[in-house]
Tab-separated table of C-alpha atoms in Angstrom:
chain	number	residue	atom	x	y	z
A	1	MET	CA	149.898	74.786	-147.190
A	2	ILE	CA	151.557	71.361	-147.434
A	3	SER	CA	155.292	71.501	-146.836
A	4	GLU	CA	157.563	69.059	-148.847
A	5	ARG	CA	159.487	68.367	-145.651
A	6	ASP	CA	156.338	66.828	-144.153
A	7	THR	CA	155.431	64.673	-147.226
A	8	ILE	CA	156.589	61.265	-148.453
A	9	PHE	CA	156.882	60.649	-152.238
A	10	LEU	CA	156.290	56.936	-152.760
A	11	LYS	CA	157.936	55.164	-155.732
A	12	LYS	CA	156.249	52.422	-157.616
A	13	GLY	CA	155.388	49.567	-155.262
A	14	GLN	CA	155.983	51.507	-152.070
A	15	TYR	CA	153.154	51.992	-149.444
A	16	LEU	CA	152.863	53.439	-145.949
A	17	ALA	CA	150.993	50.404	-144.556
A	18	PRO	CA	152.945	48.385	-142.078
A	19	ASN	CA	152.053	45.181	-144.009
A	20	TYR	CA	151.806	45.153	-147.799
A	21	PHE	CA	152.529	42.877	-150.575
A	22	THR	CA	153.164	43.683	-154.250
A	23	THR	CA	153.260	41.816	-157.583
A	24	ASP	CA	154.680	43.825	-160.575
A	25	PHE	CA	153.182	42.693	-163.850
A	26	VAL	CA	155.250	45.420	-165.668
A	27	ASP	CA	152.399	47.454	-166.989
A	28	VAL	CA	150.199	47.037	-163.908
A	29	LEU	CA	151.410	46.536	-160.459
A	30	VAL	CA	149.040	45.013	-157.859
A	31	GLY	CA	149.498	46.027	-154.232
A	32	ILE	CA	147.685	44.535	-151.188
A	33	THR	CA	147.971	46.655	-148.044
A	34	LYS	CA	146.777	45.841	-144.528
A	35	TYR	CA	146.461	47.501	-141.246
A	36	GLU	CA	146.080	44.745	-138.654
A	37	ILE	CA	146.191	46.831	-135.519
A	38	PRO	CA	145.876	50.454	-134.634
A	39	VAL	CA	148.871	52.446	-135.725
A	40	GLN	CA	149.626	56.122	-136.206
A	41	THR	CA	148.364	57.215	-139.646
A	42	GLY	CA	147.886	60.618	-141.308
A	43	THR	CA	151.113	61.367	-143.212
A	44	TRP	CA	150.764	63.408	-146.398
A	45	HIS	CA	152.123	61.420	-149.235
A	46	SER	CA	151.830	60.864	-153.025
A	47	HIS	CA	152.435	57.963	-155.463
A	48	GLU	CA	154.759	58.103	-158.435
A	49	LYS	CA	152.376	56.199	-160.617
A	50	PRO	CA	148.654	56.824	-161.365
A	51	LEU	CA	146.834	54.540	-158.857
A	52	ILE	CA	143.408	53.160	-158.256
A	53	SER	CA	142.637	51.947	-154.718
A	54	PHE	CA	139.817	49.732	-153.559
A	55	VAL	CA	138.727	49.284	-149.874
A	56	LEU	CA	138.074	45.619	-149.320
A	57	TYR	CA	137.181	46.131	-145.515
A	58	GLY	CA	137.797	48.712	-142.889
A	59	ASN	CA	137.529	52.402	-143.281
A	60	ASN	CA	139.581	55.635	-143.295
A	61	THR	CA	139.142	59.329	-143.718
A	62	GLU	CA	141.054	60.748	-146.608
A	63	TYR	CA	142.242	64.381	-146.981
A	64	ARG	CA	143.136	65.934	-150.282
A	65	LYS	CA	144.057	69.487	-150.982
A	66	THR	CA	140.466	70.504	-151.803
A	67	LYS	CA	138.255	67.746	-150.211
A	68	THR	CA	137.800	65.177	-147.604
A	69	ILE	CA	136.578	61.578	-148.425
A	70	GLU	CA	135.165	58.941	-146.227
A	71	ARG	CA	136.554	55.697	-147.586
A	72	THR	CA	134.395	52.623	-146.451
A	73	ALA	CA	134.305	49.004	-147.602
A	74	GLY	CA	133.640	48.946	-151.341
A	75	ALA	CA	135.055	52.462	-152.024
A	76	VAL	CA	137.199	52.859	-155.191
A	77	ASN	CA	139.252	55.903	-155.648
A	78	PHE	CA	141.760	57.172	-158.284
A	79	TYR	CA	144.972	59.145	-157.533
A	80	HIS	CA	146.750	61.066	-160.240
A	81	SER	CA	150.460	60.627	-160.272
A	82	ASN	CA	152.054	62.710	-157.472
A	83	GLU	CA	148.625	63.763	-156.049
A	84	MET	CA	149.052	64.643	-152.365
A	85	HIS	CA	146.698	63.039	-149.863
A	86	LYS	CA	146.682	61.613	-146.341
A	87	ASN	CA	144.586	58.918	-144.679
A	88	ILE	CA	143.539	58.535	-141.071
A	89	TYR	CA	142.381	55.091	-140.171
A	90	SER	CA	139.696	54.416	-137.764
A	91	ARG	CA	138.711	50.789	-138.115
A	92	PHE	CA	141.077	47.911	-137.831
A	93	PRO	CA	141.851	45.630	-139.548
A	94	SER	CA	141.688	47.406	-142.762
A	95	LYS	CA	142.647	46.044	-146.239
A	96	HIS	CA	143.065	47.621	-149.620
A	97	ILE	CA	143.795	46.314	-153.064
A	98	SER	CA	145.581	48.929	-155.393
A	99	ILE	CA	146.890	48.996	-158.893
A	100	GLU	CA	149.561	51.225	-160.143
A	101	LEU	CA	149.614	51.927	-163.854
A	102	GLU	CA	152.427	52.607	-166.308
A	103	ASN	CA	151.925	55.724	-168.381
A	104	ASP	CA	153.101	53.893	-171.646
A	105	PHE	CA	150.554	51.275	-171.064
A	106	LEU	CA	147.793	53.896	-170.685
A	107	LEU	CA	148.968	55.662	-173.851
A	108	ASP	CA	149.045	52.412	-175.837
A	109	HIS	CA	145.419	51.754	-175.029
A	110	GLY	CA	144.329	55.460	-175.425
A	111	TYR	CA	143.366	56.125	-171.859
A	112	THR	CA	144.110	59.427	-169.945
A	113	GLU	CA	144.203	59.876	-166.151
A	114	LYS	CA	141.080	61.884	-166.391
A	115	GLU	CA	139.243	59.110	-168.122
A	116	ILE	CA	140.358	56.737	-165.375
A	117	ALA	CA	139.129	59.166	-162.589
A	118	LEU	CA	135.794	59.143	-164.314
A	119	ALA	CA	135.684	55.308	-164.744
A	120	VAL	CA	136.055	54.673	-161.064
A	121	GLN	CA	132.948	56.710	-160.377
A	122	GLN	CA	130.867	54.734	-162.862
A	123	ASN	CA	131.781	51.079	-162.220
A	124	GLU	CA	129.385	49.239	-159.845
A	125	ASP	CA	131.370	45.952	-160.261
A	126	ALA	CA	134.748	47.225	-158.943
A	127	VAL	CA	134.581	44.812	-156.109
A	128	PHE	CA	134.742	41.772	-158.374
A	129	THR	CA	137.529	43.249	-160.551
A	130	PHE	CA	139.746	43.948	-157.456
A	131	ILE	CA	139.182	40.585	-155.827
A	132	LYS	CA	140.156	38.946	-159.136
A	133	LEU	CA	143.259	41.183	-159.300
A	134	MET	CA	144.244	40.166	-155.749
A	135	HIS	CA	143.674	36.437	-156.761
A	136	GLU	CA	146.020	36.943	-159.774
A	137	ALA	CA	148.644	38.672	-157.626
A	138	LEU	CA	148.721	35.854	-155.162
A	139	VAL	CA	148.737	33.077	-157.895
A	140	ASN	CA	151.322	34.944	-160.052
A	141	ASP	CA	151.773	32.281	-162.693
A	142	SER	CA	152.580	32.546	-166.441
A	143	HIS	CA	149.000	33.494	-167.264
A	144	SER	CA	148.611	36.148	-164.631
A	145	LYS	CA	150.071	39.174	-166.447
A	146	SER	CA	147.588	38.771	-169.411
A	147	ALA	CA	144.760	38.276	-166.952
A	148	VAL	CA	145.647	41.447	-164.904
A	149	ASP	CA	145.999	43.475	-168.129
A	150	MET	CA	142.606	42.259	-169.391
A	151	LEU	CA	140.910	42.825	-165.951
A	152	PHE	CA	141.971	46.503	-166.109
A	153	LEU	CA	140.923	46.941	-169.672
A	154	ALA	CA	137.551	45.290	-169.050
A	155	PHE	CA	137.030	47.537	-165.946
A	156	MET	CA	137.583	50.583	-168.202
A	157	GLU	CA	135.289	49.284	-170.966
A	158	ASN	CA	132.495	48.368	-168.514
A	159	SER	CA	132.753	51.750	-166.951
A	160	ALA	CA	132.365	53.431	-170.527
A	161	LYS	CA	129.221	51.388	-171.010
A	162	SER	CA	127.647	52.411	-167.744
A	163	LYS	CA	125.173	55.186	-167.971
A	164	ASN	CA	125.421	58.330	-165.787
A	165	GLU	CA	122.233	58.314	-163.654
A	166	THR	CA	121.888	62.080	-163.984
A	167	HIS	CA	120.923	61.388	-167.576
A	168	SER	CA	118.757	58.328	-166.860
A	169	PRO	CA	114.883	58.367	-166.581
A	170	ALA	CA	113.619	58.671	-163.033
A	171	TRP	CA	112.156	55.154	-163.175
A	172	ILE	CA	115.642	53.747	-163.713
A	173	ARG	CA	116.697	55.245	-160.399
A	174	SER	CA	113.636	53.804	-158.760
A	175	VAL	CA	114.418	50.322	-160.145
A	176	ARG	CA	117.914	50.538	-158.841
A	177	ASP	CA	116.688	51.526	-155.371
A	178	ILE	CA	114.175	48.811	-155.217
A	179	LEU	CA	116.669	46.132	-156.248
A	180	GLN	CA	119.297	47.442	-153.705
A	181	ASP	CA	116.825	47.667	-150.907
A	182	ARG	CA	115.459	44.157	-151.644
A	183	TRP	CA	118.798	42.629	-152.588
A	184	ASN	CA	118.220	39.322	-150.697
A	185	GLU	CA	114.848	38.812	-152.342
A	186	ASN	CA	113.762	37.503	-155.694
A	187	VAL	CA	112.116	40.601	-157.172
A	188	THR	CA	110.296	39.748	-160.430
A	189	LEU	CA	109.963	41.873	-163.549
A	190	LEU	CA	106.222	42.230	-162.933
A	191	GLU	CA	106.779	43.538	-159.463
A	192	LEU	CA	109.269	46.084	-160.593
A	193	ALA	CA	106.931	47.304	-163.374
A	194	GLU	CA	104.073	47.667	-160.994
A	195	SER	CA	106.204	49.526	-158.486
A	196	VAL	CA	107.582	52.053	-160.915
A	197	ASP	CA	104.513	52.115	-163.138
A	198	VAL	CA	106.384	51.252	-166.296
A	199	HIS	CA	105.477	48.450	-168.682
A	200	PRO	CA	107.545	45.253	-168.253
A	201	THR	CA	108.589	45.383	-171.923
A	202	SER	CA	110.115	48.928	-171.504
A	203	ILE	CA	112.080	47.680	-168.372
A	204	SER	CA	113.319	44.681	-170.380
A	205	LYS	CA	114.298	46.879	-173.350
A	206	TYR	CA	116.218	49.457	-171.372
A	207	PHE	CA	117.569	47.546	-168.487
A	208	ARG	CA	120.814	46.247	-170.074
A	209	LYS	CA	121.361	49.760	-171.566
A	210	HIS	CA	121.445	51.428	-168.033
A	211	PHE	CA	122.768	48.500	-165.918
A	212	ASN	CA	125.135	46.828	-168.437
A	213	CYS	CA	123.634	43.415	-167.588
A	214	THR	CA	120.239	41.614	-167.391
A	215	LEU	CA	117.902	41.890	-164.343
A	216	GLY	CA	118.846	38.373	-163.197
A	217	GLU	CA	122.544	39.123	-163.484
A	218	TYR	CA	122.211	42.340	-161.518
A	219	ALA	CA	120.304	40.576	-158.701
A	220	ARG	CA	122.885	37.796	-158.531
A	221	LYS	CA	125.716	40.293	-158.284
A	222	LEU	CA	124.005	42.173	-155.506
A	223	LYS	CA	123.678	38.813	-153.530
A	224	VAL	CA	127.377	38.028	-154.044
A	225	LYS	CA	128.394	41.606	-153.089
A	226	HIS	CA	126.554	41.297	-149.742
A	227	ALA	CA	128.008	37.788	-149.251
A	228	ILE	CA	131.463	39.190	-149.519
A	229	GLY	CA	130.691	41.491	-146.616
A	230	PHE	CA	129.393	38.579	-144.554
A	231	LEU	CA	132.576	36.575	-145.247
A	232	HIS	CA	134.580	39.435	-143.847
A	233	SER	CA	133.049	38.460	-140.417
A	234	SER	CA	133.724	35.145	-138.938
A	235	ASN	CA	130.398	35.109	-137.222
A	236	TYR	CA	128.674	33.354	-140.155
A	237	SER	CA	129.125	29.824	-141.594
A	238	LEU	CA	128.994	29.437	-145.442
A	239	THR	CA	125.528	27.836	-144.918
A	240	GLU	CA	124.332	30.748	-142.910
A	241	THR	CA	125.764	33.255	-145.477
A	242	ALA	CA	124.065	31.520	-148.325
A	243	TYR	CA	120.696	31.661	-146.461
A	244	LEU	CA	120.987	35.181	-145.289
A	245	CYS	CA	121.995	36.372	-148.859
A	246	GLY	CA	119.002	34.786	-150.510
A	247	PHE	CA	120.704	32.002	-152.348
A	248	SER	CA	118.618	28.814	-152.950
A	249	ASP	CA	121.254	26.696	-151.246
A	250	GLN	CA	124.999	26.599	-150.445
A	251	SER	CA	125.855	24.859	-153.781
A	252	HIS	CA	124.140	27.779	-155.760
A	253	PHE	CA	126.018	30.359	-153.496
A	254	THR	CA	129.389	28.592	-154.168
A	255	LYS	CA	128.950	28.355	-157.884
A	256	LEU	CA	127.931	32.129	-158.248
A	257	PHE	CA	130.636	33.406	-155.831
A	258	LYS	CA	133.350	31.475	-157.857
A	259	PHE	CA	131.954	32.878	-161.089
A	260	TYR	CA	132.101	36.562	-160.049
A	261	THR	CA	135.344	36.489	-157.705
A	262	GLY	CA	137.427	33.678	-158.949
A	263	TYR	CA	137.373	32.162	-155.493
A	264	LEU	CA	135.513	29.457	-153.685
A	265	PRO	CA	133.926	31.081	-150.563
A	266	LYS	CA	136.002	29.074	-148.213
A	267	ASN	CA	139.268	29.937	-150.090
A	268	TYR	CA	138.281	33.588	-150.188
A	269	SER	CA	137.787	33.586	-146.434
A	270	LYS	CA	141.454	32.103	-146.071
A	271	ALA	CA	142.833	34.859	-148.461
A	272	LEU	CA	141.626	37.537	-146.146
């Protein structure tokens, strides 16, 4: 049983992290939290507003009333308003990007908290959305509010288009596994077809339906996602990162990274 005496109820824009930065765009507040060094964590708390949190890097174990969640880099989770939870951090530094949502904004666009909770489970491109949200929060100019609103709405729309894999043909899951296992290679349509024993025309016909993009787009996004992880380490230069992630050259890497994240790789590293 969780006692109210042992819990903290956080108002909009409040966080437990020792270092945090917020930008309030009225309907959507973007919060960036960071744990630089080991500190005591594990306080039960809740947030006043519905909240989506993305782990940029680091990890923690999260406890809710009925379950425990391991939150590693790339994890995206939804919290209902006033939903109790606590997080115990085990890797430092750790950085999260969160958005808090106004109920009137959700009502205006016809979204419920239940639909948002489902959306975060079905969106493979959350990393790109949240890095762009961080970028807008830091820029914070006259265009940022519209950009932030549109990023959230696009996030919801893309999630709605994504197909639940439990209802997908087995060969779709095999295609996904192959592409994710060989993310730094240039896997051809013919290779995929031979591997899953499905005609190339069938893969071409159904790929966008199940992945919400083309084969080429999916492969590029996988490379950029892995590049983001490499940039979180100072051990690799941009040239090395481009090579390790299977880009044709650094120029190609820079162009695609900017397209998907809104950042040049060198500027992204500085924003960390």
